[in-house]
Coordinates of C-alpha atoms in Angstrom, one line a residue:
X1 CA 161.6 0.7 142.4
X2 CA 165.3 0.2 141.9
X3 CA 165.4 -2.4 144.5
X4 CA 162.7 -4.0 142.5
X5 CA 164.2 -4.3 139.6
X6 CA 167.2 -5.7 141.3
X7 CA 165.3 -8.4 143.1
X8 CA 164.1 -9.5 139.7
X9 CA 168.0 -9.8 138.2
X10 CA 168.9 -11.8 141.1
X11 CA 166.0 -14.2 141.2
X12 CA 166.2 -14.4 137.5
X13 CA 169.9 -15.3 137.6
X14 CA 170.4 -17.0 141.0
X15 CA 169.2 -20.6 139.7
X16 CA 171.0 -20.9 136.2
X17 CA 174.2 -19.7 138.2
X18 CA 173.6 -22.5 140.8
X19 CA 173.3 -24.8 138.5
X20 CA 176.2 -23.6 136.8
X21 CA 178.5 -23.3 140.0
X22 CA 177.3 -26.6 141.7
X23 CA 177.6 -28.9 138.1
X24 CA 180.4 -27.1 136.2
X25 CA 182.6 -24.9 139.1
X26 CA 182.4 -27.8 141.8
X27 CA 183.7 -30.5 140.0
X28 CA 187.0 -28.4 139.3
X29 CA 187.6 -27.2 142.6
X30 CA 187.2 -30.6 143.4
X31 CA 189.8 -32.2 140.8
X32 CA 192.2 -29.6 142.2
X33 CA 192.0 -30.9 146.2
X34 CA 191.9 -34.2 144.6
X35 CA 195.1 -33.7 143.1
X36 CA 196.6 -32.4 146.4
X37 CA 196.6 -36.3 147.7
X38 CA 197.7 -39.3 146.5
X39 CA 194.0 -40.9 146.7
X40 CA 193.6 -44.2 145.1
X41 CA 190.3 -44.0 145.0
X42 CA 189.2 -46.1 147.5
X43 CA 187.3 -44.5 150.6
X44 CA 189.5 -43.0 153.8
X45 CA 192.7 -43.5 151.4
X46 CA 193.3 -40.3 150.7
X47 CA 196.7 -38.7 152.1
X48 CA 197.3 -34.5 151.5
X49 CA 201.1 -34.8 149.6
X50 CA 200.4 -31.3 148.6
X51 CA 202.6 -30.4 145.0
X52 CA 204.3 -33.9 145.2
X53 CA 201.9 -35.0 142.5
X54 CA 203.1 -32.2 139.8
X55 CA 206.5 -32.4 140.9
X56 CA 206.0 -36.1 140.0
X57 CA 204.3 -34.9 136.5
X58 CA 207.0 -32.2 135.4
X59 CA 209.2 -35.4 135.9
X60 CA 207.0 -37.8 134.0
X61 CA 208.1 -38.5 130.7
X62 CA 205.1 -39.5 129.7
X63 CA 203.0 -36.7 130.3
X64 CA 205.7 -34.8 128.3
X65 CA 205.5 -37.0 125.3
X66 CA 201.5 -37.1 125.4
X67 CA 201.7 -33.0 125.4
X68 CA 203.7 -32.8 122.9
X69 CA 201.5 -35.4 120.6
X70 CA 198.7 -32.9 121.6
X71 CA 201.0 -29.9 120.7
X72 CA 201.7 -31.3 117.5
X73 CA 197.9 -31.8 116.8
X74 CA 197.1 -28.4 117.9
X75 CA 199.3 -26.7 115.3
X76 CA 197.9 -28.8 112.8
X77 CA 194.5 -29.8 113.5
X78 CA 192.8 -26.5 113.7
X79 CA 194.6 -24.9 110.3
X80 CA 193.6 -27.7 108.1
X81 CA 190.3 -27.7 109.3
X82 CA 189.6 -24.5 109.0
X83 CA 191.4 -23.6 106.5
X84 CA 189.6 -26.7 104.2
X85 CA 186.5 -25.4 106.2
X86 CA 186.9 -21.9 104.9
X87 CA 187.6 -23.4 101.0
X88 CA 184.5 -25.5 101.0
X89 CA 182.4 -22.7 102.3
X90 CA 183.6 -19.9 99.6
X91 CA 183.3 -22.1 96.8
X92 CA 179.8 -23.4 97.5
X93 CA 178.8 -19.1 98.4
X94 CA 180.5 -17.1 95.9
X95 CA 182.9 -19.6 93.8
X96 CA 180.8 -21.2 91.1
X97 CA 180.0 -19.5 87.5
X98 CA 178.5 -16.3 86.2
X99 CA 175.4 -16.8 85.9
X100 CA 172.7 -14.4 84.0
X101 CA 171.4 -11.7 85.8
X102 CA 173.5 -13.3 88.9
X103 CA 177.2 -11.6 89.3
X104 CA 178.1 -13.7 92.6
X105 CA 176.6 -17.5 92.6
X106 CA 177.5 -20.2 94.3
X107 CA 178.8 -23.9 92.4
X108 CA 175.8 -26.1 91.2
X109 CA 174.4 -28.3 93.7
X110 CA 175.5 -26.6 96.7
X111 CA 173.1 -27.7 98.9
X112 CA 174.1 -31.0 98.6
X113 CA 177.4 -30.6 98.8
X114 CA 176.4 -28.5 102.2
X115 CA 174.6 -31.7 103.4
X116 CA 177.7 -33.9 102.3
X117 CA 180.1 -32.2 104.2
X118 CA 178.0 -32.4 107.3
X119 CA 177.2 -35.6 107.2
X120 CA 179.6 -36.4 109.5
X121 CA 178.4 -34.2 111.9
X122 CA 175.2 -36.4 112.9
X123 CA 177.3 -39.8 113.5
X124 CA 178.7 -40.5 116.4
X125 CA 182.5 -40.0 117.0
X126 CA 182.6 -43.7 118.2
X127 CA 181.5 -45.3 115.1
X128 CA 183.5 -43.1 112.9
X129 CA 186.4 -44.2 115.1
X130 CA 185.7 -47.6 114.1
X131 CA 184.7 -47.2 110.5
X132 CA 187.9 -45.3 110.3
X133 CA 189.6 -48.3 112.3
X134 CA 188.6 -50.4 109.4
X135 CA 189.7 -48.3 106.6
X136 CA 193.2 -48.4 108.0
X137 CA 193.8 -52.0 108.2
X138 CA 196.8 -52.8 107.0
X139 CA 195.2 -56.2 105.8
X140 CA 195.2 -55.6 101.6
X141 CA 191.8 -57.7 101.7
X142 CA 190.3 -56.4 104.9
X143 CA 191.5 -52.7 104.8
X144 CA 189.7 -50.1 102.5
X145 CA 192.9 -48.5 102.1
X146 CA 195.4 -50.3 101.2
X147 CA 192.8 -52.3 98.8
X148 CA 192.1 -49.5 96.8
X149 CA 196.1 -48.7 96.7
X150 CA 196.2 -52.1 95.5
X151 CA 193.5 -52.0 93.1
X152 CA 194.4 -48.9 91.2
X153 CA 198.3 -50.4 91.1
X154 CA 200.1 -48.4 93.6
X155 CA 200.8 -51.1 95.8
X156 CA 204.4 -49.3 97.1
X157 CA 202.3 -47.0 99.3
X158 CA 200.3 -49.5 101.1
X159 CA 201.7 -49.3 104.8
X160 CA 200.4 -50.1 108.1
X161 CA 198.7 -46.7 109.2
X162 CA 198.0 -46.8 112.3
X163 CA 200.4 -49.4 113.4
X164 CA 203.4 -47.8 111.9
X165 CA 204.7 -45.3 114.6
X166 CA 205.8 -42.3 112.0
X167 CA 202.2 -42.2 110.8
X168 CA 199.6 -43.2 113.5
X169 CA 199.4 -39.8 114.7
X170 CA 198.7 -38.5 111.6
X171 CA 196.3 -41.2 110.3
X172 CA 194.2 -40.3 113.6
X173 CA 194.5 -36.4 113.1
X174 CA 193.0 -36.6 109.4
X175 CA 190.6 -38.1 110.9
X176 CA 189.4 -35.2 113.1
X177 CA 189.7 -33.0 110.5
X178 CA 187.4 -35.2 108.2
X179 CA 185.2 -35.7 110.9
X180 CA 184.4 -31.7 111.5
X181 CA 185.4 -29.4 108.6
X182 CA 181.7 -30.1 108.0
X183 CA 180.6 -28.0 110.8
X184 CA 182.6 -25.5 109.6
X185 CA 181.7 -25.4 105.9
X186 CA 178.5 -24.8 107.5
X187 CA 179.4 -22.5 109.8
X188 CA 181.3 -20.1 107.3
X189 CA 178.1 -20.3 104.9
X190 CA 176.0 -18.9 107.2
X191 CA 178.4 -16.3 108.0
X192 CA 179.0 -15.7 104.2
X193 CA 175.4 -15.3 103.6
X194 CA 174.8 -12.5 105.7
X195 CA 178.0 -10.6 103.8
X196 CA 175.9 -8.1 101.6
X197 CA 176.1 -9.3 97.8
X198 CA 176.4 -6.2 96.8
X199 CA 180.2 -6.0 98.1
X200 CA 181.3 -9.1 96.2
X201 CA 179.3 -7.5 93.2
X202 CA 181.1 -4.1 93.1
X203 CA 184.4 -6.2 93.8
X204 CA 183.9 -8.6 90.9
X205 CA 182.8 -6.0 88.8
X206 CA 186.0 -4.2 89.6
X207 CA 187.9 -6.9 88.5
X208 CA 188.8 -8.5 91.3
X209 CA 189.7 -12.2 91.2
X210 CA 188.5 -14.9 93.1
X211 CA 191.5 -15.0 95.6
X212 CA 191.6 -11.2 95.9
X213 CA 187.9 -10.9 96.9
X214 CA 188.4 -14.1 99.6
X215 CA 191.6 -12.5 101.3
X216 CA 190.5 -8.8 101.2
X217 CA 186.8 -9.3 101.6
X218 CA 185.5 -12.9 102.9
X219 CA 188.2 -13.4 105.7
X220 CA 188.3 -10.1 107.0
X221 CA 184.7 -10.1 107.3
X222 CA 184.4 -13.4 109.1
X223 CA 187.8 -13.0 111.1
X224 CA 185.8 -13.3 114.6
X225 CA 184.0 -16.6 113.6
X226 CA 187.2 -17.5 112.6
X227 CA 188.6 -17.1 115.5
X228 CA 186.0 -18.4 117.8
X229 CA 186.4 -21.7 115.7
X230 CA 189.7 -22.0 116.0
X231 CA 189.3 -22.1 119.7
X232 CA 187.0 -24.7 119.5
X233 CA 188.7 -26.2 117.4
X234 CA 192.3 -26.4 119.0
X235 CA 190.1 -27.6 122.2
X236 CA 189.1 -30.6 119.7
X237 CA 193.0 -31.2 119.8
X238 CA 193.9 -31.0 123.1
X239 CA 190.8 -34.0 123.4
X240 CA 191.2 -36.3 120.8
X241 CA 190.7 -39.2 123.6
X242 CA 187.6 -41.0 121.9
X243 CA 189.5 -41.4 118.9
X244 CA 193.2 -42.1 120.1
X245 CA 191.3 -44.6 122.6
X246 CA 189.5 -46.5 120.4
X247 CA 191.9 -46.2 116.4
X248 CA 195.2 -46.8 118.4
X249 CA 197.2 -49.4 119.0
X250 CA 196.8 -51.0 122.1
X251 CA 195.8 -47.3 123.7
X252 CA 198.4 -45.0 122.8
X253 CA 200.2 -47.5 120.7
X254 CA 202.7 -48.4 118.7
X255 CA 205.1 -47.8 121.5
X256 CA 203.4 -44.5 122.8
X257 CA 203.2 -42.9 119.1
X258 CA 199.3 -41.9 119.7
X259 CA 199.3 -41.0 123.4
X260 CA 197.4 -37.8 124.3
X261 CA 196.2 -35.8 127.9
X262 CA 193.7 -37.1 128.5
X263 CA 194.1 -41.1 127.1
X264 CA 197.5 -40.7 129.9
X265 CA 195.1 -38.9 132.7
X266 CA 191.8 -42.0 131.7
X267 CA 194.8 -44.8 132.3
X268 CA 196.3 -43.4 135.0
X269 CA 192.9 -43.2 137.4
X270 CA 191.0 -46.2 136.0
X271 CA 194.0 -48.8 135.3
X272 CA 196.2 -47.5 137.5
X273 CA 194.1 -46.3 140.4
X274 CA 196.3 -43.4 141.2
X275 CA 193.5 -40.6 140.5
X276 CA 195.3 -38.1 142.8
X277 CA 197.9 -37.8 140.1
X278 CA 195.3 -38.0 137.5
X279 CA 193.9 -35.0 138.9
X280 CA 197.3 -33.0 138.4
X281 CA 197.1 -34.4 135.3
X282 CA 193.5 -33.0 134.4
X283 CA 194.7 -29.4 136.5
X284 CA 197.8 -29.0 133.6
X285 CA 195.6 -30.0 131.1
X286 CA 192.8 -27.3 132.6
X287 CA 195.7 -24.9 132.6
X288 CA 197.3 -25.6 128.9
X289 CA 193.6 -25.4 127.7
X290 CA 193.1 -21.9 129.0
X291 CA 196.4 -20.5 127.9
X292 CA 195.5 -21.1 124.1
X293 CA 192.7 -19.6 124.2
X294 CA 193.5 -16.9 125.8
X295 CA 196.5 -16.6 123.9
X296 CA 195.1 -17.0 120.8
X297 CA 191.9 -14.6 121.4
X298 CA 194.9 -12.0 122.6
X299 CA 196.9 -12.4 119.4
X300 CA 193.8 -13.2 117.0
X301 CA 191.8 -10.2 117.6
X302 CA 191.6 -7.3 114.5
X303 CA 189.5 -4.0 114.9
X304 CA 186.0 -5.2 113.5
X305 CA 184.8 -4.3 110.1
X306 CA 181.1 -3.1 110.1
X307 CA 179.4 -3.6 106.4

């Protein structure tokens, strides 16, 4: 009978972890031999080097200046999004009015405010790229921007965005963070609606404030989705290739201001043909991946609070 029941695990499981081993765990074992040569990606040119191609990379200074772009965006990317994420999603729960009858209600016309912030969501990250692209033109007629700077009289702040070097990273990063607080305003609601109302009710009628009952009640509660987004989200940092590729100047432009991972790893194989080195490239980047979020599931985690 046991045996039984074991054949059935391992039949049951044996294809999805084929699948899963031949499409996902392959490819990286493959990368890493890859980055072991100095293959240019021809057919019979590939030559074992062995750690030449990260001894090359620890002395590239521009890998080190695309990390640290990433860097930056990690530290910065993740908190405002969540952080706006988390805002949007109280206020549209548990911030609005009093209401008779109703001690906890969410502000009028929530639901489309819900669909607002996701709009986003359901267009593609190539066409907000460009739409975004547009919006930054520096041209006063052409660019959304700086017209509407213009318009309103505050024609001292127009500026080149994306072509001035202090702000290009920073134009593109408010973009990612426009691009998916939605999912999390939607994320956190759904979370926030399976918080029982009856422990914002007793806390409200306790005479806690609005701030009290988000720090002491809301975040604790939600702490793990919290977390799990923030992984996701610093991932969505240590990416940002679409955008960089497509918003930046000439492709990591103006004078390297915008270059990221995996912009530097894409120009390296494709327009420089040197994909062993690419491959160390994408093995650093593997590794940097992993050590935030493990690092940050280490250091995140809180005893959970059962309501």
């Amino acid at each position: 009978m046991q045996h039984g029941k074991y054949r059935f695990i391992v039949g049951f499981l044996a294809p999805p972890l084929l699948v899963y081993a031949v499409f996902v765990v392959s490819p990286f074992v493959q990368a890493f031999q890859i980055s072991l040569t100095d293959w240019s990606g021809l057919v019979g040119t590939a030559r074992f080097v062995g750690a030449d191609n990260f001894v090359r990379l620890w002395e590239s200074e521009e890998f080190w200046n695309a990390l640290r772009h990433n860097v930056y965006m990690l530290a910065l990317v993740p908190l405002v999004t969540l952080a706006l994420g988390l805002f949007f999603a109280f206020m549209l729960n548990v911030g609005g009015r009093r209401r008779p009858n109703q001690v906890v209600a969410g502000v009028a016309g929530s639901r489309l405010y819900t669909f607002v912030f996701f709009l986003p969501q359901v267009i593609s990250i190539t066409i907000i790229a460009v739409i975004w692209f547009n919006i930054y033109n520096p041209d006063p007629d052409d660019g959304m921007l700086n017209s509407l700077l213009g318009a309103v009289g505050l024609e001292g702040l127009q500026n080149a965005w994306l072509g001035e070097k202090s702000l290009a990273l920073w134009c593109i990063s408010a973009v990612m963070v426009w691009g998916h607080v939605g999912f999390f305003v939607v994320l956190f609601s759904a979370a926030m609606a399976s918080i029982p109302r009856d422990v914002y009710e007793a806390a409200l009628l306790d005479g806690a404030g609005r701030s009290h009952t988000f720090f002491r009640i809301t975040l604790p509660l939600l702490w793990d989705t919290v977390q799990t987004g923030w992984v996701y989200m610093g991932i969505i940092a240590l990416d940002a290739f679409a955008l960089v590729q497509i918003m930046s100047v000439n492709m990591g432009g103006p004078d390297g201001a915008t270059d990221v991972m995996p912009l530097r790893l894409y120009l390296t194989a494709f327009r420089d043909s040197q994909y062993g080195f690419a491959a160390a490239m994408g093995v650093a980047m593997l590794v940097v991946t992993m050590a935030f979020a493990v690092l940050t599931l280490r250091f995140a985690r809180r005893e959970r609070i059962e309501y």
